[in-house]
Tab-separated table of C-alpha atoms and ligand atoms in Angstrom:
chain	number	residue	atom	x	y	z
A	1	UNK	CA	76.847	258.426	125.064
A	2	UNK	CA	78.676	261.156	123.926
A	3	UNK	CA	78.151	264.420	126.412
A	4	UNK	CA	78.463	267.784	125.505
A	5	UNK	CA	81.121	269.520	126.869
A	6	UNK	CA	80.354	271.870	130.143
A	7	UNK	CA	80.672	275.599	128.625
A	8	UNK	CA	83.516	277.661	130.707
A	9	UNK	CA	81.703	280.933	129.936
A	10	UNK	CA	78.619	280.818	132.458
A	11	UNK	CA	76.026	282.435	129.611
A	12	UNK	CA	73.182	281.826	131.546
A	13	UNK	CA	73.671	283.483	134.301
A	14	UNK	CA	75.658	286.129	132.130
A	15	UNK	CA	79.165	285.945	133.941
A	16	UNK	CA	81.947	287.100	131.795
A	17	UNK	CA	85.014	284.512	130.907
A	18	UNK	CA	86.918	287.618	130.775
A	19	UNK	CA	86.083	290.561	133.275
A	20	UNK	CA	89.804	291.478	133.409
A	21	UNK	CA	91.549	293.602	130.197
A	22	UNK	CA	94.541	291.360	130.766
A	23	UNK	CA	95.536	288.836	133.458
A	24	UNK	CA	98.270	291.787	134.876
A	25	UNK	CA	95.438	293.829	136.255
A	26	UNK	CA	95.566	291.184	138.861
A	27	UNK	CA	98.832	291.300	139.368
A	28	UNK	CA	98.844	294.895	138.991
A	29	UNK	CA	96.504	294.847	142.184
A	30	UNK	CA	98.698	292.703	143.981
A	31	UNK	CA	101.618	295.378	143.670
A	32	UNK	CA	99.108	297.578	144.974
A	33	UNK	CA	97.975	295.743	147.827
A	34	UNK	CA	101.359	294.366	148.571
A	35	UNK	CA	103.901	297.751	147.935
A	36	UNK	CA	107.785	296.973	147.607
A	37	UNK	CA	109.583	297.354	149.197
A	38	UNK	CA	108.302	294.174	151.794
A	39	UNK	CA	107.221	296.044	154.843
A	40	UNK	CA	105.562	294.195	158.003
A	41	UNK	CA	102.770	296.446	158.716
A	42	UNK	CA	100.929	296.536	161.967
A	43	UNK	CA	98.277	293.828	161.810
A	44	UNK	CA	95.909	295.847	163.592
A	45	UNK	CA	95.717	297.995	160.536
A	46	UNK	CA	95.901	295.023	157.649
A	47	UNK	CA	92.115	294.660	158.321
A	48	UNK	CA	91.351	298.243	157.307
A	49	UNK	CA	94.009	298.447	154.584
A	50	UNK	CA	92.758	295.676	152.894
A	51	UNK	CA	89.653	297.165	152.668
A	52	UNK	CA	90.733	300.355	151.448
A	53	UNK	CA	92.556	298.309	148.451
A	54	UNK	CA	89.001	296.711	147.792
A	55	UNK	CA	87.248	300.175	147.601
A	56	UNK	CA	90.122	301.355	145.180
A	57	UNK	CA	90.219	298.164	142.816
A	58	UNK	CA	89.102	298.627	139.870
A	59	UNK	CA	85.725	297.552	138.754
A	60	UNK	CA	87.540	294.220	136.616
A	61	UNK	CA	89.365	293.858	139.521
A	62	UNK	CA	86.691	293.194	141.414
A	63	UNK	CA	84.105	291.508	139.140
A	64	UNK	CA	87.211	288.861	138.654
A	65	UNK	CA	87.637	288.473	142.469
A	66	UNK	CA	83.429	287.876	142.601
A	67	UNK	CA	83.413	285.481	140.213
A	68	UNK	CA	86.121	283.801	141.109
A	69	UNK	CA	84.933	283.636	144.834
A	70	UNK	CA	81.610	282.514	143.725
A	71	UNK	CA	82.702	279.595	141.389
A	72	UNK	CA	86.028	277.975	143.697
A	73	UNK	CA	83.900	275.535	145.307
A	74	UNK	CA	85.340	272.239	146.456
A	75	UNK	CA	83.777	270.201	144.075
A	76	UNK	CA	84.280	273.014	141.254
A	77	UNK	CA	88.538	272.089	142.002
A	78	UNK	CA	87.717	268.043	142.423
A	79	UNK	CA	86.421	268.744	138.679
A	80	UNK	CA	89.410	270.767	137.621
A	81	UNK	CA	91.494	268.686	139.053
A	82	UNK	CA	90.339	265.479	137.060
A	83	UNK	CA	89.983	267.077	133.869
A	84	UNK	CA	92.949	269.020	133.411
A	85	UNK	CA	95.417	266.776	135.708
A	86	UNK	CA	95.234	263.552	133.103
A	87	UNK	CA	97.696	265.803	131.394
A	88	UNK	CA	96.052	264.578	127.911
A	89	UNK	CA	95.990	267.964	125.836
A	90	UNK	CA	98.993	268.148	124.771
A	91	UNK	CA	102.593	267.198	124.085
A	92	UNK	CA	105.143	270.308	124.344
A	93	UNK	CA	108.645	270.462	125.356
A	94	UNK	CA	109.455	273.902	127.998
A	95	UNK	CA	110.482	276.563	125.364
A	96	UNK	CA	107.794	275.268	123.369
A	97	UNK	CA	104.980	275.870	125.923
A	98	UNK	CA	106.846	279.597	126.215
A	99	UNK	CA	106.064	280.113	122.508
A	100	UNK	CA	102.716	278.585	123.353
A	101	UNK	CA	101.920	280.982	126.176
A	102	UNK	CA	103.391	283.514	123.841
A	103	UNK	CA	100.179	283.801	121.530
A	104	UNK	CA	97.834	284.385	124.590
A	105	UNK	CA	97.370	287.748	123.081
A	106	UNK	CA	94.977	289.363	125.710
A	107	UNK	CA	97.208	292.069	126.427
A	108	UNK	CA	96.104	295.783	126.566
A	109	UNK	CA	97.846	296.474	129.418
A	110	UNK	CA	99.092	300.463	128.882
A	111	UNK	CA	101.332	299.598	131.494
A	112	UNK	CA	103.362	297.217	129.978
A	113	UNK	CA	104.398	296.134	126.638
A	114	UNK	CA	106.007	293.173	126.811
A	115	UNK	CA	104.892	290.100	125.729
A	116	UNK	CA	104.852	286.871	128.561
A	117	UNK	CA	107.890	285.408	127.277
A	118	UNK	CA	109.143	288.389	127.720
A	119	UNK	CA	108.111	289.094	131.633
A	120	UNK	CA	109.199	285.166	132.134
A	121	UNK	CA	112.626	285.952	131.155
A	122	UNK	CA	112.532	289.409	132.922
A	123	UNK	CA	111.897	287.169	135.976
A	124	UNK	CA	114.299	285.099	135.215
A	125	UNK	CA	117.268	287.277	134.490
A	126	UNK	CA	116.531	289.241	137.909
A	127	UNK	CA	117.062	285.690	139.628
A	128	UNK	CA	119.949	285.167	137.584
A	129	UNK	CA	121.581	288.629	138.045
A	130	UNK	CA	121.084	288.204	141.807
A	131	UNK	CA	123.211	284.994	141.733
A	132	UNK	CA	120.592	282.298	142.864
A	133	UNK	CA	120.948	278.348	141.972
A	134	UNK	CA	120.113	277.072	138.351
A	135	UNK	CA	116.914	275.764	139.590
A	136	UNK	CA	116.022	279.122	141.256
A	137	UNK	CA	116.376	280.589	138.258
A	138	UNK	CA	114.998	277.783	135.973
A	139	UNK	CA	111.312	278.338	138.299
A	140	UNK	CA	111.338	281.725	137.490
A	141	UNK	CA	111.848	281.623	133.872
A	142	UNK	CA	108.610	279.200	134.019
A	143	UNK	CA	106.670	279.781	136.764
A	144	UNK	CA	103.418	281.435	135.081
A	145	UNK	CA	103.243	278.673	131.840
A	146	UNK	CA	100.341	277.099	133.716
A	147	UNK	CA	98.103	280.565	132.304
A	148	UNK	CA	98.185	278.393	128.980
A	149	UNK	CA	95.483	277.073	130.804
A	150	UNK	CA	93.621	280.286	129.182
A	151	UNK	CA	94.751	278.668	125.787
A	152	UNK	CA	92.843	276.338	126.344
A	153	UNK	CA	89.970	278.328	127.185
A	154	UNK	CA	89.380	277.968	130.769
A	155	UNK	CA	88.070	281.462	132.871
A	156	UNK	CA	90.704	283.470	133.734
A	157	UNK	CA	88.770	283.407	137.523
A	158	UNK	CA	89.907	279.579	136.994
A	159	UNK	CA	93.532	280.554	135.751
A	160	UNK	CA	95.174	283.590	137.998
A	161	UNK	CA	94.186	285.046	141.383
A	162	UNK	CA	95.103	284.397	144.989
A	163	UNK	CA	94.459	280.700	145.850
A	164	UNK	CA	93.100	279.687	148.834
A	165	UNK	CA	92.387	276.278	150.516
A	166	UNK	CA	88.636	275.159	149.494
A	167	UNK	CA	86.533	272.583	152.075
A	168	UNK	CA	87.200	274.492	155.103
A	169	UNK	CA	86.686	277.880	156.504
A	170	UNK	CA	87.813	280.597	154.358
A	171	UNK	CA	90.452	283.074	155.965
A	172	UNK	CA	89.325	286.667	157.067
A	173	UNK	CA	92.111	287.829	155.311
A	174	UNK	CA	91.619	286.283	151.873
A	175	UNK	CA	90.958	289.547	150.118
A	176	UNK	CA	87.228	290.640	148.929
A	177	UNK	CA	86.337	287.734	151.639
A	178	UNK	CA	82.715	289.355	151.346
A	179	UNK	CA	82.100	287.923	147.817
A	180	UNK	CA	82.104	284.083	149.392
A	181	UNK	CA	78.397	284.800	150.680
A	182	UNK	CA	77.857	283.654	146.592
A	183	UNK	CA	79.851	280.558	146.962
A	184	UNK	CA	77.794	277.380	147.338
A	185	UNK	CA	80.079	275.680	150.153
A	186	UNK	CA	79.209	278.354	152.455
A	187	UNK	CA	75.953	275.855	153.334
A	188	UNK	CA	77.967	273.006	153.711
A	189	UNK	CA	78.772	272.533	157.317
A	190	UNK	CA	81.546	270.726	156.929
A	191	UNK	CA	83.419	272.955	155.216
A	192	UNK	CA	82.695	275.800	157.727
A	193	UNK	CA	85.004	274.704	160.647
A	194	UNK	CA	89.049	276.070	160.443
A	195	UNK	CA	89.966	272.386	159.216
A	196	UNK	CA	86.757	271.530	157.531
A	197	UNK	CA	87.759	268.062	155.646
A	198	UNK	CA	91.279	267.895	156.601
A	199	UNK	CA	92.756	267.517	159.747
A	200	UNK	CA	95.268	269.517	161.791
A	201	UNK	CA	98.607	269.656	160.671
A	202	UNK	CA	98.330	267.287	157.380
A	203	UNK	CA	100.526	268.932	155.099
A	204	UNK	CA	99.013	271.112	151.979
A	205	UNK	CA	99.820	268.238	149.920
A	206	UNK	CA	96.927	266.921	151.155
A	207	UNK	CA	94.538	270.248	151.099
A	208	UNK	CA	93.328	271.242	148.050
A	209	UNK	CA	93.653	274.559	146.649
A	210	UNK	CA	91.452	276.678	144.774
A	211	UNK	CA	92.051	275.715	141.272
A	212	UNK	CA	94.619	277.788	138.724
A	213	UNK	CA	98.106	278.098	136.965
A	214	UNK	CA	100.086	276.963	140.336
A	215	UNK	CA	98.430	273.889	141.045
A	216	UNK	CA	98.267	272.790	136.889
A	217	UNK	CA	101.984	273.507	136.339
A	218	UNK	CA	103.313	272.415	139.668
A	219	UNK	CA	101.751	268.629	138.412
A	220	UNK	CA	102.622	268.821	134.507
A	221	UNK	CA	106.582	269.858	136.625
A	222	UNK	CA	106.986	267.481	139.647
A	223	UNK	CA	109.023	264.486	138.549
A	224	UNK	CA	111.525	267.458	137.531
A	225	UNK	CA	112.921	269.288	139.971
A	226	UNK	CA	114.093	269.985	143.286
A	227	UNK	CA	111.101	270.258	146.496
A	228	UNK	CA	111.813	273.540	146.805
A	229	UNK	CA	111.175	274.717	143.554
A	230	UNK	CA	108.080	272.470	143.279
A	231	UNK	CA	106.833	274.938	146.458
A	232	UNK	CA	107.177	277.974	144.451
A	233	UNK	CA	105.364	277.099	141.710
A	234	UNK	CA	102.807	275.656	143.592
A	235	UNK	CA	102.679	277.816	145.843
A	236	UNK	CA	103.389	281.081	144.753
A	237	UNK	CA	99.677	282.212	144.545
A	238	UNK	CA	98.881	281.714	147.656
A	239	UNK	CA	98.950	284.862	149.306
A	240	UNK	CA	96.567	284.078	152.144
A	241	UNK	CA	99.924	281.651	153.625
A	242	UNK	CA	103.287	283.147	152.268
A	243	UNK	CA	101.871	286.709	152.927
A	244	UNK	CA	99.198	286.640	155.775
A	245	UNK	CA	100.614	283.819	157.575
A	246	UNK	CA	97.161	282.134	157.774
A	247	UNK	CA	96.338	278.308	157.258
A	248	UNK	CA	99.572	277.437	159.462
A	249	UNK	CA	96.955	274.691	161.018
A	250	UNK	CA	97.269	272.940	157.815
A	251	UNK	CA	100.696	273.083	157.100
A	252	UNK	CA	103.495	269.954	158.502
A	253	UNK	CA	107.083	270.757	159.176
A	254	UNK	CA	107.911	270.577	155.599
A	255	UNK	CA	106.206	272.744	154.530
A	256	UNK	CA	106.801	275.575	157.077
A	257	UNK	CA	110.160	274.810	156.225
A	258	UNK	CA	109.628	275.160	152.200
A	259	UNK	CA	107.404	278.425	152.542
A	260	UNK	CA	110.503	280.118	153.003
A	261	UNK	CA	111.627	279.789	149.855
A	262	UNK	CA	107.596	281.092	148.384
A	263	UNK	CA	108.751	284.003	150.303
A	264	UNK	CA	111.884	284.477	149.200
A	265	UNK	CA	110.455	283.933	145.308
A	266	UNK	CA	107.670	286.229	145.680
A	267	UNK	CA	109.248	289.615	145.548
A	268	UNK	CA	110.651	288.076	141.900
A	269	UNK	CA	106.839	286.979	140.716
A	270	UNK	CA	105.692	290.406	141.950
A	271	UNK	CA	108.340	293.287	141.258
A	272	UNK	CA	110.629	292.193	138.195
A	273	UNK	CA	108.482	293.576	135.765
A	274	UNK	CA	109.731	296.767	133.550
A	275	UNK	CA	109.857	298.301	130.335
A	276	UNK	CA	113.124	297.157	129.477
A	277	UNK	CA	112.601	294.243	127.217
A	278	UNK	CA	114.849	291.332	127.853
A	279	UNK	CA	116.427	290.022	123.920
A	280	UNK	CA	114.866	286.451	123.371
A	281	UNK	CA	117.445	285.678	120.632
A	282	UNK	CA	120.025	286.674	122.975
A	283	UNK	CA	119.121	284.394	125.911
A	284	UNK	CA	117.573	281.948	124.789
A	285	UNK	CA	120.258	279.311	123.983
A	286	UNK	CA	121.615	280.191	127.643
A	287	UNK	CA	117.933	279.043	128.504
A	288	UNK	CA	117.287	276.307	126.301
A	289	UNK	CA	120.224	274.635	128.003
A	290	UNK	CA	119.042	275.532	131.074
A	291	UNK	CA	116.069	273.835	130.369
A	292	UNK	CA	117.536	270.770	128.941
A	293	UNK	CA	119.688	270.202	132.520
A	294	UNK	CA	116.403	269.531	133.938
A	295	UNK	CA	113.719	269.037	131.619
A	296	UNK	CA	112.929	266.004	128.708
A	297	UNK	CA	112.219	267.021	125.210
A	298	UNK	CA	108.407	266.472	125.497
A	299	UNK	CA	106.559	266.919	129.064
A	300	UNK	CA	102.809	266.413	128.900
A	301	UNK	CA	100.264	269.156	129.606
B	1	FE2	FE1	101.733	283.307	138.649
């Protein structure tokens, strides 16, 4: 029996695909809620701040936040998770999924005018200039090509945005925390206690994550390269851990020991982006080879 394809776009209940203009307002609001340069604020004023950056966000700021707080149920990832993780869609080599990321043309940012090849080879070239290791450098250059997941026209409530641990308690801190009273796991008891269906200390290997570009890329990457780039791209969403310090009940030793290097990528995902526009002729045999020091010709996505 041949069944019909689940629609992305929820029509019936009239949710928008698309409530952002472009997937850098959220990023945008991240830089907003999280100002460089990295100061440790008091935590007895993160509560209020936090909601002072929730009265200020924009309105597609925070119908993307709602939606995507409604939909990230457990069993919403569990069906990500088997339909995009077979890796069937496609067959692409890493500059090729660049170009491919390339056409997502949703871009009316009037803050910005580059392109995302271009912004993945700003970040790049700021972790190059710096002088980090290859592979430092090599995650930056391709740590956002799981958003072709909007290519293949997934949500982008589904693609970008903070991630958070579904099928336990969700962390006072996660931001617009108020929009969960819509998500569906909030009656599930089980997913209401601080470890909910995990258990103490198993490692985030074993928790899943709301579903989006980290989680898709880190699997289409992992036979690849080294742990501790594998942790930044999986990882580098999840502001709720490398930022609040929450979910440490989850985490083993490895990864307590890997988040430092989420933090020490972050301020790369979040402030490298400027006007100046990087040359792509220019760099990109420096990157193909790059690329070809780790990478096969063809991964599957
Ligand atoms: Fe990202």
């Amino acid at each position: 029996m041949i069944r019909p394809r689940l629609m992305q776009t929820e029509t019936s209940s009239g949710d928008s695909q698309k409530p952002l203009g472009n997937l850098e307002e959220w990023e945008d609001f991240l830089k907003e809620r999280y100002p460089e340069p990295f100061k440790a604020t008091d935590p007895e004023k993160r509560p209020e701040q936090f909601r002072n950056y929730e009265a200020n966000a924009r309105p597609t700021v925070r119908e993307f936040y709602r939606l995507n707080h409604r939909h990230q149920t457990y069993d919403f990832v569990q069906g990500k998770k088997k339909d995009f993780l077979a890796l069937s869609r496609r067959r692409m080599g890493i500059w090729e999924a660049m170009e491919y990321l390339n056409t997502l043309v949703d871009d009316s940012d009037p803050d910005t005018d580059l392109s995302q090849l271009e912004h993945l080879l700003q970040t790049a070239e700021q972790i190059r200039k710096d002088g980090h290791p290859q592979w430092f450098i090599l995650t930056g250059l391709i740590h956002d090509l799981g958003k072709i997941l909007c290519l293949f026209g997934e949500s982008q409530w589904a693609v970008v945005g903070d991630t958070f641990p579904v099928g336990c308690a969700w962390s006072k801190s996660i931001v617009f925390h108020q929009f969960f009273a819509e998500n569906a796991d909030r009656d599930v008891t089980r997913y209401q206690t601080p470890t909910g269906v995990y258990s103490e200390g198993c490692g985030l290997d074993n928790v899943h994550l709301s579903w989006g570009h980290d989680e898709y890329l880190y699997h289409v990457t992992k036979d690849y390269l080294p742990m501790e780039a594998l942790y930044m791209i999986r990882y580098h969403s999840f502001y709720p851990a490398h930022r609040e310090g929450e979910y440490q009940h989850l985490m083993n030793d490895q990864d307590r020991k890997m988040f430092q290097w989420v933090r020490a990528f972050n301020p790369y995902d979040l402030y490298t982006k400027s006007h100046e526009k990087p040359s792509v002729e220019k760099l990109r045999p420096f990157y193909q080879d790059l690329i070809a020091e780790y990478f096969p010709d063809k991964l599957n996505w």
